[in-house]
mmCIF file of C-alpha atoms in Angstrom:
data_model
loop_
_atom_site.group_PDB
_atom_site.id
_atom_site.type_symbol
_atom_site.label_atom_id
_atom_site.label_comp_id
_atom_site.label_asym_id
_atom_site.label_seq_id
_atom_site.Cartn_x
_atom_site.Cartn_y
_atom_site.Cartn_z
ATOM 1 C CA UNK A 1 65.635 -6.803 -27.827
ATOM 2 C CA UNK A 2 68.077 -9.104 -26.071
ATOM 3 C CA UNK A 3 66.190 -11.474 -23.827
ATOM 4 C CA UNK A 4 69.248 -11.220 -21.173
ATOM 5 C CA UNK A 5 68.580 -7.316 -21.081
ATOM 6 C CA UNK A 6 65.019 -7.718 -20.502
ATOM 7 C CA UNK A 7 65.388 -10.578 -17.772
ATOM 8 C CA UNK A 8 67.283 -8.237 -15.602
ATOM 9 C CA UNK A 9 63.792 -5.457 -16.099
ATOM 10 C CA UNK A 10 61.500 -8.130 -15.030
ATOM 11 C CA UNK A 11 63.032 -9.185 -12.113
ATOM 12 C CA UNK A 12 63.122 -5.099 -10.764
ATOM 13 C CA UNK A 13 59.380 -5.491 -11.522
ATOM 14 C CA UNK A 14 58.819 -8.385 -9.975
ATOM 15 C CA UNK A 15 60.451 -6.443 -6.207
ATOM 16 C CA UNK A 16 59.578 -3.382 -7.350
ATOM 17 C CA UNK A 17 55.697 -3.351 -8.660
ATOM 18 C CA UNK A 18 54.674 -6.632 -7.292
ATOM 19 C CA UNK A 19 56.292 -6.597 -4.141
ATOM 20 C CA UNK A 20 57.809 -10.261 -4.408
ATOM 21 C CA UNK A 21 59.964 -11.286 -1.278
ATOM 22 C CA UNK A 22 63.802 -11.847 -2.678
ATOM 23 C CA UNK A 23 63.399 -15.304 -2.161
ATOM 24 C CA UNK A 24 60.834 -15.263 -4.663
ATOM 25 C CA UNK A 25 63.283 -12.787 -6.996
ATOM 26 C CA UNK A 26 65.371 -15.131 -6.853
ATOM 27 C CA UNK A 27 63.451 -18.292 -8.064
ATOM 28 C CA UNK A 28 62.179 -16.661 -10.900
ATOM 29 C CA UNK A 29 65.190 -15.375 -12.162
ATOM 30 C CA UNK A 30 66.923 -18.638 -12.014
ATOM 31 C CA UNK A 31 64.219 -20.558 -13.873
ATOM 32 C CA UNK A 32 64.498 -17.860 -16.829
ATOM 33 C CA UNK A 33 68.166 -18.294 -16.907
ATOM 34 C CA UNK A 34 68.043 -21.568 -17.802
ATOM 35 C CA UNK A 35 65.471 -20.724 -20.297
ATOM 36 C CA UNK A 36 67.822 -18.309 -21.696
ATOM 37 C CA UNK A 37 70.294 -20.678 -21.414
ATOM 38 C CA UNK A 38 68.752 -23.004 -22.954
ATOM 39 C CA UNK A 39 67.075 -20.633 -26.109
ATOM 40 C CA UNK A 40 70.949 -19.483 -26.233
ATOM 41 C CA UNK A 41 72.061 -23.025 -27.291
ATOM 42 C CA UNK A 42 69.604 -23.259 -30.513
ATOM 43 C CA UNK A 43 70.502 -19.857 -31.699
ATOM 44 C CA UNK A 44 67.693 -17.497 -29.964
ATOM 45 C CA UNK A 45 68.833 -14.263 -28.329
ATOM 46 C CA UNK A 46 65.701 -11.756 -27.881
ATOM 47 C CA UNK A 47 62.218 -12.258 -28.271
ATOM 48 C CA UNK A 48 61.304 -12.770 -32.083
ATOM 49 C CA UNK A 49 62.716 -16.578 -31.336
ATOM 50 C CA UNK A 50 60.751 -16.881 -28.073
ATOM 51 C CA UNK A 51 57.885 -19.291 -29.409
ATOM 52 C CA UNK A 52 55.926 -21.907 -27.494
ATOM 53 C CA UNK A 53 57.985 -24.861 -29.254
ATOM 54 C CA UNK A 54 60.747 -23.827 -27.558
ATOM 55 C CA UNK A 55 59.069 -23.178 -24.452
ATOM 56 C CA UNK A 56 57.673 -27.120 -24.854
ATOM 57 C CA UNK A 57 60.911 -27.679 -25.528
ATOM 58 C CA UNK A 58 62.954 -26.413 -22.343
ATOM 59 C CA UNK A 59 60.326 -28.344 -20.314
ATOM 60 C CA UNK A 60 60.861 -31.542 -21.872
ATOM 61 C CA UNK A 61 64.448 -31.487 -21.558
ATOM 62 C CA UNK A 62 63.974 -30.706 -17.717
ATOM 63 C CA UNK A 63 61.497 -33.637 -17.285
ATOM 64 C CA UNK A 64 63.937 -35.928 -19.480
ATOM 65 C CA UNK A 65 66.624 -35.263 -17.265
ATOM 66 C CA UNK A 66 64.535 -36.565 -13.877
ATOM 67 C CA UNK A 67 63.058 -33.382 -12.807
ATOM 68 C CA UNK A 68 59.830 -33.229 -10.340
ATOM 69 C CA UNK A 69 56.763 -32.526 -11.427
ATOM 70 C CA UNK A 70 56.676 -29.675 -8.869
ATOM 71 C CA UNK A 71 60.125 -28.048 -10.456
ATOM 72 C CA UNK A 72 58.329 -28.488 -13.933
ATOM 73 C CA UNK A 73 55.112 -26.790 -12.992
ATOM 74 C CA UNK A 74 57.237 -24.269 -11.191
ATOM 75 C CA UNK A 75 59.049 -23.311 -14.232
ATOM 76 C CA UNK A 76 56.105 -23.353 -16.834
ATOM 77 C CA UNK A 77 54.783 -20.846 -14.563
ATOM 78 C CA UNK A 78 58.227 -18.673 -14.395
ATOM 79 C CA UNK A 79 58.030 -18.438 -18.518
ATOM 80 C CA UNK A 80 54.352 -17.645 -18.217
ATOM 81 C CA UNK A 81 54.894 -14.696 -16.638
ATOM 82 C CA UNK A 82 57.676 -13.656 -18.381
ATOM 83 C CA UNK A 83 55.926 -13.957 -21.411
ATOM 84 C CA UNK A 84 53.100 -11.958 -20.057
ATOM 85 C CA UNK A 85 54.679 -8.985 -18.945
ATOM 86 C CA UNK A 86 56.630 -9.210 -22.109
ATOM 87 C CA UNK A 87 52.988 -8.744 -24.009
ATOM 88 C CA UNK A 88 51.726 -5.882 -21.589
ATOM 89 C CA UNK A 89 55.158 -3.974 -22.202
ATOM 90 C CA UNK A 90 54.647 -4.056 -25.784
ATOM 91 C CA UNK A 91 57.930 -5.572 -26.131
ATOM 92 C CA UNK A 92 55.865 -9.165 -27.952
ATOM 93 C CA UNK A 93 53.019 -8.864 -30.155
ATOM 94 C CA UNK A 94 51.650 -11.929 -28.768
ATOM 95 C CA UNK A 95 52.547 -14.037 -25.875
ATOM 96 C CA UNK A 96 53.623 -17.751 -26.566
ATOM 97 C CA UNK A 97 53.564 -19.151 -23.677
ATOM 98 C CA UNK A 98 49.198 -18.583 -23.083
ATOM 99 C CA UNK A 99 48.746 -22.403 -24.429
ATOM 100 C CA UNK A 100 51.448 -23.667 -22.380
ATOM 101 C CA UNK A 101 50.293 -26.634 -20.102
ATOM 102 C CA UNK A 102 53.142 -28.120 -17.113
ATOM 103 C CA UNK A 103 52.219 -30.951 -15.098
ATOM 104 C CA UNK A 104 50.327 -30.792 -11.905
ATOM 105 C CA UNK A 105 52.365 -31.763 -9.196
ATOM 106 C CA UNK A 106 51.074 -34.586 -7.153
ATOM 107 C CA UNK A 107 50.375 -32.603 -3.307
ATOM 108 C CA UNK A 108 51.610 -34.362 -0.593
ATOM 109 C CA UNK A 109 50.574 -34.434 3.309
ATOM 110 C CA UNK A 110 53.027 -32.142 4.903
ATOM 111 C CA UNK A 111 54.568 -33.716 7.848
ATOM 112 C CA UNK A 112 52.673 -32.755 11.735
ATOM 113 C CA UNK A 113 53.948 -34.204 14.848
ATOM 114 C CA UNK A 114 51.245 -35.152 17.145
ATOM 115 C CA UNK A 115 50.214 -33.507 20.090
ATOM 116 C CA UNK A 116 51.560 -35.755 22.511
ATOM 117 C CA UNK A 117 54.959 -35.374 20.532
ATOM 118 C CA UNK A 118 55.425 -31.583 20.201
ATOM 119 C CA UNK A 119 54.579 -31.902 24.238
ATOM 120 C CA UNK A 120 57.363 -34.004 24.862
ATOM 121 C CA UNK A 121 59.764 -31.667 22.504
ATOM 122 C CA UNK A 122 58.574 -28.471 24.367
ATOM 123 C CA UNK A 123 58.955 -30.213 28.035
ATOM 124 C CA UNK A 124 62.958 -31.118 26.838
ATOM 125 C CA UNK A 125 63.439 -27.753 25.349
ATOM 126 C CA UNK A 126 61.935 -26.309 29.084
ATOM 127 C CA UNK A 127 64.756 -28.317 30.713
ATOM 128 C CA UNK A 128 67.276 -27.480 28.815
ATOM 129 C CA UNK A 129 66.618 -24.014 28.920
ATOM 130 C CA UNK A 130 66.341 -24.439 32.674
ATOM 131 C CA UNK A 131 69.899 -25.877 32.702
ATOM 132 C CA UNK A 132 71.491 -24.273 30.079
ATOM 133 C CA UNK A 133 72.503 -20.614 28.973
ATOM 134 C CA UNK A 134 71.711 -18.347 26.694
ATOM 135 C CA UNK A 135 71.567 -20.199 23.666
ATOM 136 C CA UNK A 136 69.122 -22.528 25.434
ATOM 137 C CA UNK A 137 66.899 -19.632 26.286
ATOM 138 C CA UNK A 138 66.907 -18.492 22.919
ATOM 139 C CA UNK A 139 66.337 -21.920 21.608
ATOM 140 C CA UNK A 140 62.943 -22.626 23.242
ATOM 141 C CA UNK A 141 61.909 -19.236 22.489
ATOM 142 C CA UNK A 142 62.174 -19.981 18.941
ATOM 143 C CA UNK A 143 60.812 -23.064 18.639
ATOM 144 C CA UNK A 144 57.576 -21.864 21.160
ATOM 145 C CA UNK A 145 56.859 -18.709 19.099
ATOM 146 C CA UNK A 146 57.428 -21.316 15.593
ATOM 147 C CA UNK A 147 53.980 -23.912 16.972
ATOM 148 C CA UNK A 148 52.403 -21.080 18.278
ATOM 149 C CA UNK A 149 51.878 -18.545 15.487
ATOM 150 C CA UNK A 150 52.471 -20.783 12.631
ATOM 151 C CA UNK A 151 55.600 -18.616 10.897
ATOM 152 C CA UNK A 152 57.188 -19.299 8.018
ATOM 153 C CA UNK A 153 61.081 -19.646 9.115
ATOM 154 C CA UNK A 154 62.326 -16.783 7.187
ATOM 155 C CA UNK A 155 59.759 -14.517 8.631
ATOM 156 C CA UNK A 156 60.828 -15.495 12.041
ATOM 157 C CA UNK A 157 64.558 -14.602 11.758
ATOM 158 C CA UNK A 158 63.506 -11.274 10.109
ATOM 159 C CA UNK A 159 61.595 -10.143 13.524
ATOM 160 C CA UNK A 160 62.798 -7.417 15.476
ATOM 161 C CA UNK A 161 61.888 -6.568 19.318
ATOM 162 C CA UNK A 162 59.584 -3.830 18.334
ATOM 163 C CA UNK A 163 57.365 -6.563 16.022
ATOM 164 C CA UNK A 164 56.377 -8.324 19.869
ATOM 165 C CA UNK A 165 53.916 -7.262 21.518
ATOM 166 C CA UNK A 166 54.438 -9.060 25.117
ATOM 167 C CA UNK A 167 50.892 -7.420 26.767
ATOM 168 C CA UNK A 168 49.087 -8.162 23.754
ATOM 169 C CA UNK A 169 50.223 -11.512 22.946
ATOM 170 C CA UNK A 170 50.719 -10.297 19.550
ATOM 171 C CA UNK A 171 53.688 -10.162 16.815
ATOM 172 C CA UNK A 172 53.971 -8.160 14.014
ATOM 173 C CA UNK A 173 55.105 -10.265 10.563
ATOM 174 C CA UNK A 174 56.364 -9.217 7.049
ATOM 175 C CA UNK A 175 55.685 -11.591 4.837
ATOM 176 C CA UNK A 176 55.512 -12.891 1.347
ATOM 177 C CA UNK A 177 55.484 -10.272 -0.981
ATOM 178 C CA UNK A 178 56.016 -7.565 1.929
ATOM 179 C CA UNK A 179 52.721 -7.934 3.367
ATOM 180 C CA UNK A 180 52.150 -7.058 6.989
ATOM 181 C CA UNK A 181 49.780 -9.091 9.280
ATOM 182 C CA UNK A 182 49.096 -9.584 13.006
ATOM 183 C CA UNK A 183 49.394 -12.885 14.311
ATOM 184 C CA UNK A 184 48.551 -13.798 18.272
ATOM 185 C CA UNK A 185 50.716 -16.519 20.447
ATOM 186 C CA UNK A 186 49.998 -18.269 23.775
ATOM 187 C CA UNK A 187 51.151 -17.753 27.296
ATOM 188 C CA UNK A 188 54.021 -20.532 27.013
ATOM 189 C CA UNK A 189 55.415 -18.351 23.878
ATOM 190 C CA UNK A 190 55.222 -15.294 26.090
ATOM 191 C CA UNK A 191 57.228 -16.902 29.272
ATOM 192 C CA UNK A 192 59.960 -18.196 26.967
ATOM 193 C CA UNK A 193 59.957 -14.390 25.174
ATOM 194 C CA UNK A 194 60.263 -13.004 28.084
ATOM 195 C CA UNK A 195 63.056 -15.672 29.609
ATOM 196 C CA UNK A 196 65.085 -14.573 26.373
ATOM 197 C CA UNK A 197 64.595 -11.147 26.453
ATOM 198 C CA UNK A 198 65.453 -10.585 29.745
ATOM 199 C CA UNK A 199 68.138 -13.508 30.678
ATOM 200 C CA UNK A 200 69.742 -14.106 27.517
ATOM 201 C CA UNK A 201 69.242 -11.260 24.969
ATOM 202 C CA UNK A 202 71.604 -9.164 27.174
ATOM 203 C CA UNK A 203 74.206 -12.066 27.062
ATOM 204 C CA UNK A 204 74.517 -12.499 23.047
ATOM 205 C CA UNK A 205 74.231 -8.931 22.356
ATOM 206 C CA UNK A 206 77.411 -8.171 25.102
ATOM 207 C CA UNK A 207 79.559 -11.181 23.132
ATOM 208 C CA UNK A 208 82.620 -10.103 21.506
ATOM 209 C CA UNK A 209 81.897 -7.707 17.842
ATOM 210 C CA UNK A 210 83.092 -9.399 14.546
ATOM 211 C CA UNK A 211 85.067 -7.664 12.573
ATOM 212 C CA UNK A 212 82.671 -6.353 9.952
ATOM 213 C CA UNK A 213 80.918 -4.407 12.612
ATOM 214 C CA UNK A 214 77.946 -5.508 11.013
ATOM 215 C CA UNK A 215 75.804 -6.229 14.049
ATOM 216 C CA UNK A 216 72.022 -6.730 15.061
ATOM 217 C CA UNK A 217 71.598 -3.899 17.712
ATOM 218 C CA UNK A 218 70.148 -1.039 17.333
ATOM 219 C CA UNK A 219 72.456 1.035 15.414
ATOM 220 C CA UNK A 220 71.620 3.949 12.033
ATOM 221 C CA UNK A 221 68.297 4.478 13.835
ATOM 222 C CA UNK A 222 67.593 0.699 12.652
ATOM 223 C CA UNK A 223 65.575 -1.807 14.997
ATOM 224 C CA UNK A 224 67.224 -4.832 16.825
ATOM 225 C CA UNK A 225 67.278 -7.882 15.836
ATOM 226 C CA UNK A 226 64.834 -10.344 17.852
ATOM 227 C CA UNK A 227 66.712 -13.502 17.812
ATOM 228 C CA UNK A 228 71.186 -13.301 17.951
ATOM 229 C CA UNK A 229 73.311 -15.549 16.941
ATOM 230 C CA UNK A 230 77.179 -15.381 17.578
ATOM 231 C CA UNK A 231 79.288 -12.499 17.262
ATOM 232 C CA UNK A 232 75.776 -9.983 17.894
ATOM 233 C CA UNK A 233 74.712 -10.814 14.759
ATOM 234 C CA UNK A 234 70.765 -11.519 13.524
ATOM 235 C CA UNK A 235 70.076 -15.036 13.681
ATOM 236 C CA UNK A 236 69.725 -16.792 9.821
ATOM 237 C CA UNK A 237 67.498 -19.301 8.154
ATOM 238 C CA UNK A 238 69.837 -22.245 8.252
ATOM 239 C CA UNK A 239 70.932 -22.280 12.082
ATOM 240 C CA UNK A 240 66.884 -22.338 12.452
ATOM 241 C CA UNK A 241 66.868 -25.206 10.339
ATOM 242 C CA UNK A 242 69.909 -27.020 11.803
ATOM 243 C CA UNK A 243 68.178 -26.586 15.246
ATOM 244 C CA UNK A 244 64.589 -27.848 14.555
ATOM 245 C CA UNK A 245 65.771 -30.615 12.450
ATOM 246 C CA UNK A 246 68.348 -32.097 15.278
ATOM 247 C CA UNK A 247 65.286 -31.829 17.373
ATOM 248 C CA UNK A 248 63.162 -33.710 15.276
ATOM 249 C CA UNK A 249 65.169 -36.337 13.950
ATOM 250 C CA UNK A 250 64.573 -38.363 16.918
ATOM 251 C CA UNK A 251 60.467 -38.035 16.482
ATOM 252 C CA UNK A 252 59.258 -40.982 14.357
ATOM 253 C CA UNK A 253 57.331 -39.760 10.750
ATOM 254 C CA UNK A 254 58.360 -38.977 7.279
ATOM 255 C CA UNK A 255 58.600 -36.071 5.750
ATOM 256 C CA UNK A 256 61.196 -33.235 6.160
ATOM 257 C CA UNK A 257 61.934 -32.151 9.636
ATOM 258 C CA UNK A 258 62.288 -28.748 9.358
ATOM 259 C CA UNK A 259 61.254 -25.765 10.539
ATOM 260 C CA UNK A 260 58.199 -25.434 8.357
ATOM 261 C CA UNK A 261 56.938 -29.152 10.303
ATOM 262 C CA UNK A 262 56.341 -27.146 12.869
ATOM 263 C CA UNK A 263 54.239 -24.726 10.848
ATOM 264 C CA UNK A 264 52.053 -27.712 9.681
ATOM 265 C CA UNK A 265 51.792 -28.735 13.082
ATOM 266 C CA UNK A 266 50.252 -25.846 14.475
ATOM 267 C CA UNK A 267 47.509 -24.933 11.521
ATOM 268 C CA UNK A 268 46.296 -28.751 11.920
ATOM 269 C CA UNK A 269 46.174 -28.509 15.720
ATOM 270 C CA UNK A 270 44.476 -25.236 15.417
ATOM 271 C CA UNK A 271 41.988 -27.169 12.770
ATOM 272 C CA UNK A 272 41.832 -30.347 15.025
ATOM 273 C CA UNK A 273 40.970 -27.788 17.820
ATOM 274 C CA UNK A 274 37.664 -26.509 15.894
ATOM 275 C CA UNK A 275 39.464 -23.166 14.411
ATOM 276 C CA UNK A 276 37.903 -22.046 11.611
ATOM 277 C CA UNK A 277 39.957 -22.291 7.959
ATOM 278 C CA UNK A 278 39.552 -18.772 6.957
ATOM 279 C CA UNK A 279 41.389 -17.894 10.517
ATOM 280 C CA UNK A 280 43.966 -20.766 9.968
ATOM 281 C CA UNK A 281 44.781 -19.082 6.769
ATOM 282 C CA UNK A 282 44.699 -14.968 7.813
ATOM 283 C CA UNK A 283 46.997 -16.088 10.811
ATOM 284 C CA UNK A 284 49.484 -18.039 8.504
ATOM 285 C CA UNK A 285 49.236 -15.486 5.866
ATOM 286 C CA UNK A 286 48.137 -17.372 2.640
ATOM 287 C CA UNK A 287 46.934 -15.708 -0.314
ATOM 288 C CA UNK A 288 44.416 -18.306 -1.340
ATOM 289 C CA UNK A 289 42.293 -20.437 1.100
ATOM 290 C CA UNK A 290 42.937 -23.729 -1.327
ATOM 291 C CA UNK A 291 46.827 -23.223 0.272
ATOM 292 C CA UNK A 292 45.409 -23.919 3.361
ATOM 293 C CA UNK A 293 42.955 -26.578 2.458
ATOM 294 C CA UNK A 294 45.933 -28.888 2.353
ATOM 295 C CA UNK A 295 45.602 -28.843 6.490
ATOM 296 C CA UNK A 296 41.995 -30.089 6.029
ATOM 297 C CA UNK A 297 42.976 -32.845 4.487
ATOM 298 C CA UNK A 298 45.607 -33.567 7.181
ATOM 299 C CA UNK A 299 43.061 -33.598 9.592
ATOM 300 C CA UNK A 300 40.868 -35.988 7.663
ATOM 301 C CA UNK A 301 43.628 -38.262 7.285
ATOM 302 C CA UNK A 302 44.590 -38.595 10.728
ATOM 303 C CA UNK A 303 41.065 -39.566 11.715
ATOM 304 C CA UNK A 304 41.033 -42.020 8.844
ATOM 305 C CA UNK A 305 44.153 -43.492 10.413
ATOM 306 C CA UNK A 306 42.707 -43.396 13.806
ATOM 307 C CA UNK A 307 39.379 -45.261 12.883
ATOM 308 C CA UNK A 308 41.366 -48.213 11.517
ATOM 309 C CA UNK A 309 43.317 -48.058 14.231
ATOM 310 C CA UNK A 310 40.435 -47.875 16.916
ATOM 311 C CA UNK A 311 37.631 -49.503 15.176
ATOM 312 C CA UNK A 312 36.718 -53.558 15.318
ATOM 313 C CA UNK A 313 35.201 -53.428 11.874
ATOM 314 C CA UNK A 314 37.606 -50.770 10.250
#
């Protein structure tokens, strides 16, 4: 069967049985283009061709041509489970990719800001949101509701005003692979919610219509859109980006200096603050505790740093 034909089936099961976020949909089916790509260039069209030579093959190319470790182990496991759901449909007799090995990729400490930092960038955004309009409003209510609950940037911009729970301290997220969970948020979160929703909501959502019509209010019987951007419309994962990164360019540390920086910044305070791990990783929303080990490590190394820094005989 042509591998191209069966691509386009495994990505519908990849939404559609395992629930996989489109981000995710997307990923995957990249990585097995190039495969196909790749198998399409030494003569191999379906599945009777598919062996684990040429699987060995594609990777080597990729880590030939300067690749990271991380994008090599990412697409090893792509093929994998290809491969595999190619076996359990009957489609292969045998899978070829169960002895295939891809690098581990080296794990890195994830940028945090200390706490004396993300003060300082919460006291500017208060000022400026003091001073400024709307978009200011909106602004520190992002970035609050980012170090408080720990969200992943693309499950911010997908709240609506019915996820917040304002009494409760609570909103409600959607995240990878559509899973719902409940995460809490402080008092300084609430007061800039509240500041937005009341002072500056209003404002965006009366700005002129574009064209399309297509607009984040609460139109077909569908929810509003929590955060606005221009023209009424639901705010998007890059003008998140754009906006935490100008705001921590001027904060010393490597790293990127995105959005998720501030999602390694809270789970580490949280940590530093005596939270328990298994809490850290319900309220970020991480399948596996070992995901969230990564902040225990932070931790660790921050004290190491701090000893040498502090200590006579360090």
């Amino acid at each position: 069967m042509p591998l191209a034909a069966l691509l386009e089936d495994f990505t519908v099961y990849l939404a559609a049985e395992r629930g996989f976020s489109p981000n995710t949909v997307r990923a995957y089916r990249t990585d097995l283009r190039g495969l196909l790509a790749f198998a399409a260039e030494r003569g191999v069209g379906d599945t009777d061709g598919l062996s684990l030579d040429l699987l060995r093959d594609w990777l080597w190319v990729a880590t030939q041509a300067g690749l990271s470790k991380a994008t090599i182990a990412r697409r090893s496991a792509s093929a994998r489970s290809f491969t595999a759901w190619l076996t359990r449909t009957g489609v292969s007799p045998l899978d070829p990719a169960v002895r295939l090995r891809s690098p581990k990729p080296g794990r890195t400490l994830p940028r945090v800001i200390n706490r004396a930092q993300m003060q300082a960038l919460l006291d500017h955004l208060e000022l400026r949101a003091r001073a400024g309009g709307p978009h200011e409003l909106r602004d520190q209510a992002i970035v609050e509701l980012l170090y408080a609950s720990g969200l992943r940037v693309s499950e911010l911009v997908g709240l609506d005003v019915p996820d917040v729970d304002l009494s409760q301290l609570t909103v409600r997220v959607t995240g990878k692979g559509s899973k719902e969970r409940v995460v809490p948020f402080g008092v300084p979160a609430q007061r800039a919610l509240i500041a937005y929703l009341k002072r500056a909501r209003p404002m965006l959502l009366a700005a002129p219509e574009e064209p399309s019509g297509n607009i984040a209010g609460s139109t077909a019987g569908r929810p509003a859109a929590l955060f606005l951007a221009t023209h009424r419309r639901r705010i998007g994962v890059r003008a998140v980006y754009r906006l935490v990164a100008g705001l921590l360019a001027e904060i010393p540390g490597n790293g990127p200096a995105g959005p998720h920086a501030l999602r390694h910044t809270a789970a580490t305070h949280l940590l530093d603050g005596g939270a328990d791990l298994r809490a850290v990783q319900e309220l970020l929303g991480h399948a596996s505790l070992g995901t969230t080990q990564i902040y225990t490590h932070v931790s660790a190394e921050r004290l190491r740093q701090s000893y040498q820094n502090a200590h006579p005989r360090a």
